Structures are given as structure tokens and as C-alpha cells.
GROMACS .gro file of C-alpha atoms in nm:
model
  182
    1UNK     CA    1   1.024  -1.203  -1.698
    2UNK     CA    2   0.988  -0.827  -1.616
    3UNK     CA    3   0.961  -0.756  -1.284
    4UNK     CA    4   0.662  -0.513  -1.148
    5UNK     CA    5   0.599  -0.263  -0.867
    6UNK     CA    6   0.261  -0.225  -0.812
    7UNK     CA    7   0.092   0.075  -0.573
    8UNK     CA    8  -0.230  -0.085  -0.436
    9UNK     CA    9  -0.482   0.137  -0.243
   10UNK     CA   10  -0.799   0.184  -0.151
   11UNK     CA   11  -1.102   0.292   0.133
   12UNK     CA   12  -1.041   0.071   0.431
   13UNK     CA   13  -1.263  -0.211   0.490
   14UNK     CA   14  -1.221  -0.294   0.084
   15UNK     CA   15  -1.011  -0.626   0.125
   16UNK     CA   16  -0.674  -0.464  -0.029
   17UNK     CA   17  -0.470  -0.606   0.236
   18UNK     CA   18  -0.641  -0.934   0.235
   19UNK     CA   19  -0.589  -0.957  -0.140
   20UNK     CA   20  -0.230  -0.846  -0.081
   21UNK     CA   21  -0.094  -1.118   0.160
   22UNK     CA   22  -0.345  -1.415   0.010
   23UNK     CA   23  -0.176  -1.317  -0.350
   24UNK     CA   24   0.147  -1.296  -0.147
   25UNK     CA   25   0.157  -1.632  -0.027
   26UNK     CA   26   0.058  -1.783  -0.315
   27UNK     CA   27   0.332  -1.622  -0.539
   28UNK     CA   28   0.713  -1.673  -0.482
   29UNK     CA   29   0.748  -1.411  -0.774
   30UNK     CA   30   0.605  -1.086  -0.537
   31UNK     CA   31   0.715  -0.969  -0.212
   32UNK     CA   32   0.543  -0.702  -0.038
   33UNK     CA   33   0.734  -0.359   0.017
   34UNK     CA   34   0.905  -0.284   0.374
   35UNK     CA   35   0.840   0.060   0.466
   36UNK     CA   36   1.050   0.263   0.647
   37UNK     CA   37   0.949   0.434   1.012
   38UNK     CA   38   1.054   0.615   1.276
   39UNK     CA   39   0.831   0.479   1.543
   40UNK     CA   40   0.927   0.264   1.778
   41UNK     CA   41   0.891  -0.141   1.685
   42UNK     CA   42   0.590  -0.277   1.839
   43UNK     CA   43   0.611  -0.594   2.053
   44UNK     CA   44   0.668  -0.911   1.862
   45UNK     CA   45   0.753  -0.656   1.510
   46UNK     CA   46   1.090  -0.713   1.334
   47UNK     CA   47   1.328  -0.532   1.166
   48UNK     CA   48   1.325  -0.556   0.761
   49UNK     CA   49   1.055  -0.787   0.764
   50UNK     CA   50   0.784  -0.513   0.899
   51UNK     CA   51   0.924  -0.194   0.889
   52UNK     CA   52   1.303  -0.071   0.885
   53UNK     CA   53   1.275   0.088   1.181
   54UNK     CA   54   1.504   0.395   1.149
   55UNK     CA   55   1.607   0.735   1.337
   56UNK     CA   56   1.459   1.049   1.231
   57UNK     CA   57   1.848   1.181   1.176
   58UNK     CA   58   1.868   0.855   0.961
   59UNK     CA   59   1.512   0.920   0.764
   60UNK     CA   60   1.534   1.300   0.702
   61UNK     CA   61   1.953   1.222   0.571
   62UNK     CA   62   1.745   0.968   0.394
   63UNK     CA   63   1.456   1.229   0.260
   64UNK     CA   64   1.820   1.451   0.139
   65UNK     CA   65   1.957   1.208  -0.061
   66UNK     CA   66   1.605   1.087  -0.232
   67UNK     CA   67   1.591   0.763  -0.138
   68UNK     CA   68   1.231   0.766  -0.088
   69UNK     CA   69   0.945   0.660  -0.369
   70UNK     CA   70   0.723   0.840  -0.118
   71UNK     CA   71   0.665   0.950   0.265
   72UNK     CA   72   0.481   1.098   0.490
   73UNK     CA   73   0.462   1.186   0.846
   74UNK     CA   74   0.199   1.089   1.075
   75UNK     CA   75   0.144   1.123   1.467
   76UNK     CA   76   0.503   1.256   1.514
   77UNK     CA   77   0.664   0.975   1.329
   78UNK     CA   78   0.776   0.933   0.915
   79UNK     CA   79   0.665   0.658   0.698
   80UNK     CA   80   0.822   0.631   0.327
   81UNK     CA   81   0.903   0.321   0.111
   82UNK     CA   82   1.285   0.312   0.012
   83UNK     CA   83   1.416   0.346  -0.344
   84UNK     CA   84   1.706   0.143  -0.252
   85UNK     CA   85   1.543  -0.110  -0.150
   86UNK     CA   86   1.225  -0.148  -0.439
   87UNK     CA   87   1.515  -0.118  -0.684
   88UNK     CA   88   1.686  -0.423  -0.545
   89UNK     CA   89   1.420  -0.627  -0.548
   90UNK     CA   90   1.309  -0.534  -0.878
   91UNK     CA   91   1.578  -0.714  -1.008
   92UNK     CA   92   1.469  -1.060  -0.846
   93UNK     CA   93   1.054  -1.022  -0.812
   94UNK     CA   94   0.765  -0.811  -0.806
   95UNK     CA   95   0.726  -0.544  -0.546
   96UNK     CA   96   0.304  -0.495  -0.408
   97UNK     CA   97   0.299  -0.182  -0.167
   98UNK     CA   98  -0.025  -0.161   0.025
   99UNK     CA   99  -0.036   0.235   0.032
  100UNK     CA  100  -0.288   0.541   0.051
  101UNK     CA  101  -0.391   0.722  -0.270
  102UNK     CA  102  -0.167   1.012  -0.177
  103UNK     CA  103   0.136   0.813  -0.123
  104UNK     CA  104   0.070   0.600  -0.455
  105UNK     CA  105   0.060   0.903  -0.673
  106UNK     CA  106   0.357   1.019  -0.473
  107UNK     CA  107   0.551   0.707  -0.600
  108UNK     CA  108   0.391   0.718  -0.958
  109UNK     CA  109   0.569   1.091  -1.033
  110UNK     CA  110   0.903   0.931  -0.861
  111UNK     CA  111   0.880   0.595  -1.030
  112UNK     CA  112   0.616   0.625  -1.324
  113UNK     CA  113   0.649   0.265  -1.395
  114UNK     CA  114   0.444   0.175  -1.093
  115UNK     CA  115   0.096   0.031  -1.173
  116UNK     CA  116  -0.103   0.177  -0.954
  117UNK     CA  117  -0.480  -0.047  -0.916
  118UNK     CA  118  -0.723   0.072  -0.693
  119UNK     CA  119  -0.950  -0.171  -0.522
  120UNK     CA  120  -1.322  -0.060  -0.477
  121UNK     CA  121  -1.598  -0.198  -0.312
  122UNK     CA  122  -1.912  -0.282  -0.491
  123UNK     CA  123  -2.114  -0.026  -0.322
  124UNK     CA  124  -2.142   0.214  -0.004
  125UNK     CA  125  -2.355  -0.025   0.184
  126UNK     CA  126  -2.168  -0.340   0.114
  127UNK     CA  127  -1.836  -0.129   0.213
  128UNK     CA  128  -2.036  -0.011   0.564
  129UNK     CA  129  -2.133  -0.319   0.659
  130UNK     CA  130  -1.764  -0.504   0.621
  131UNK     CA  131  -1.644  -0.225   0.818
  132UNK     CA  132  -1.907  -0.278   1.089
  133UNK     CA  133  -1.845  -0.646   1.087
  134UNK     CA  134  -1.488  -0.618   1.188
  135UNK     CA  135  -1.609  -0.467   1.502
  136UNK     CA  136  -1.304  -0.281   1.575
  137UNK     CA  137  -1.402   0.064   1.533
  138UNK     CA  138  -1.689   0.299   1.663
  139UNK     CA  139  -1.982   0.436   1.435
  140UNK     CA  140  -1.763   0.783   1.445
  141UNK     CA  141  -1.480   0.636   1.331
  142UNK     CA  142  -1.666   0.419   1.073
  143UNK     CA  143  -1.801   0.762   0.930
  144UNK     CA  144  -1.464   0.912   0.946
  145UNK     CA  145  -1.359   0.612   0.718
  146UNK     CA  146  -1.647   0.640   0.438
  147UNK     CA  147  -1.643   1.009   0.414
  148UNK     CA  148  -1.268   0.963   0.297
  149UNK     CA  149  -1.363   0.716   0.053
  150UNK     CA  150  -1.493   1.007  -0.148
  151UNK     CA  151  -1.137   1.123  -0.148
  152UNK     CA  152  -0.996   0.813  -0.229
  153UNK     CA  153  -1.233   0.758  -0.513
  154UNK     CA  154  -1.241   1.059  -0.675
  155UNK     CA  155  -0.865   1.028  -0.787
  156UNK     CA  156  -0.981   0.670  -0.965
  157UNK     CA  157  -0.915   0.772  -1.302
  158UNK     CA  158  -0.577   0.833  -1.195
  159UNK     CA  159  -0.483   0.461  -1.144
  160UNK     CA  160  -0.431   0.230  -1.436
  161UNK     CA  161  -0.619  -0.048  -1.323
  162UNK     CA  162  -0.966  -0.049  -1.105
  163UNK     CA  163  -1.071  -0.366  -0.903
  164UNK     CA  164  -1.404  -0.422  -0.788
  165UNK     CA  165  -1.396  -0.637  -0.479
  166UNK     CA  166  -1.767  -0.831  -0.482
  167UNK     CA  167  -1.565  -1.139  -0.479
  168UNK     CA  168  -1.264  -1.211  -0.267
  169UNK     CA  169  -1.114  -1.511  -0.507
  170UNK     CA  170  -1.170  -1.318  -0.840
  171UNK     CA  171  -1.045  -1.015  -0.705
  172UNK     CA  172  -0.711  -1.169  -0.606
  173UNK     CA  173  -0.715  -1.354  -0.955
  174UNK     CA  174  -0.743  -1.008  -1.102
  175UNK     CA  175  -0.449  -0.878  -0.933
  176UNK     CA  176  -0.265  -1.150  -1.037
  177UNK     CA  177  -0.376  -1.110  -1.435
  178UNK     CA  178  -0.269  -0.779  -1.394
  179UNK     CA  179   0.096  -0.861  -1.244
  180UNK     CA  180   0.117  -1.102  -1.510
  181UNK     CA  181   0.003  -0.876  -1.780
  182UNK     CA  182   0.277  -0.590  -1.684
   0.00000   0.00000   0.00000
């Protein structure tokens, strides 16, 4: 069996990383990516199971010798998802990276045989109201979060594969037909 890596993004609130660590533990075929950061670990975090947590001499030697699929840098600190170690796992399972749409195009032109599936929600209001139900972010930041849904969804037709999530279980079953499929 082929092995995948597949680039899954979309607005937050949508259920992508819900659908990524059900479909996780139900597979012993697909592991999800370990990103690399230079942060500091955070209390109870460990490392090359969350993040490899790394210097920023380390990551930016790292960045010079392309051994990144993608990164970024954000509050101060870098976030990329190693080469070395997607290749290395390739050979063994699947590879799921829970990732933003400019990071997943980022690791499309570096690896093109990532899938990249974007995970919708099955409207505005339905996505609004998930996000207000978590109850973990302000109506500020809420709008913050829809207005760059319009970002995130006007690069759809860039992803091979588009997942409406109406319905938890057939949404993970989708992702799963689509591993399967590659």
C-alpha cells in the first residue's frame, strides 16, 4: 500500500482537528505530523510527540539546508513541518498535517504529492454558532475568525478534495475514502 501525506485545513470552528485525531485513533496506518517550534514547551507538552521543540540557530540551519515542507513565524517564534521527518514516515504510514491554507500550499509546491482537502462548514451561520458554542473566544475574536474564512475559502479550488462538515461521522468517513483512494 502507498503511503499518503495529506495537508488538511480549514476556518476554525470547522471540526478539522476533531476529524483529524477521531480518524487518527481509529487508523494504525496514519500518524499525524510533528511540527517543529521554537517556543518554549508548554507544561505537560513533550518532545517529538507535540512539537520538536528546537533553537532558532537549530531551525534557521534547518530553513538553509531545506528541510522544511513549509514554515512560518508567528509571535516571535517559527513553526515548519520537517522533510526529514514526513519522508521517514512515508515509508511506514500515512502522514495528516492539520495546517493553514498558506502553509498547505506551501507544502504542495515543496512536495506536490500532498493531497491537500479542505474541510468546510455547511454554512456561515452553522460555522458562527460552533464557534460561539465553544465559548472560548470573545464576539471580536469570533469576527476576526469568520472574516478569514473568506481567505481560507477563496483558495478552495486549489485543494484536490473539499469536505463539507454537516456531519461529524461522514465527514471523518470521507477523509478516510479519500486516504484510501490515494
Amino acid at each position: 500500500m502507498k503511503h499518503v501525506l495529506l495537508a488538511v485545513s480549514g476556518p476554525s470552528g470547522v471540526g478539522k482537528g476533531t476529524m483529524v485525531k477521531t480518524l487518527i485513533s481509529r487508523r494504525e496506518d496514519v500518524v499525524e505530523s510533528v511540527s517543529c517550534t521554537t517556543r518554549a514547551p508548554r507544561e505537560g507538552e513533550v518532545h517529538g510527540k507535540h512539537y520538536f521543540f528546537l533553537s532558532k540557530e537549530e531551525f534557521e540551519r534547518r530553513i538553509a539546508e531545506n528541510d522544511f515542507l513549509e514554515y512560518d513565524e508567528h509571535f516571535g517564534n517559527y513553526y515548519g513541518t520537517p522533510k526529514s521527518f514526513v519522508r521517514e514516515t512515508l515509508k511506514t504510514k500515512s502522514v495528516i498535517m492539520e495546517i493553514d491554507v498558506v502553509g498547505a500550499l506551501n507544502a504542495k509546491k515543496t512536495f506536490p504529492e500532498c493531497v491537500l482537502v479542505m474541510v468546510v462548514p455547511p454554512s456561515v451561520e452553522e460555522l458562527k454558532r460552533r464557534l460561539s458554542g465553544r465559548g472560548s473566544e470573545t464576539e471580536e475574536q469570533i469576527l476576526g475568525r469568520l472574516a478569514r474564512m473568506d481567505y481560507e475559502l477563496s483558495h478552495k479550488d486549489e485543494y484536490d478534495h473539499i469536505i463539507v462538515n454537516d456531519d461529524l461521522e461522514k465527514a471523518i468517513a470521507d477523509l478516510m475514502k479519500i486516504i484510501d483512494g490515494e
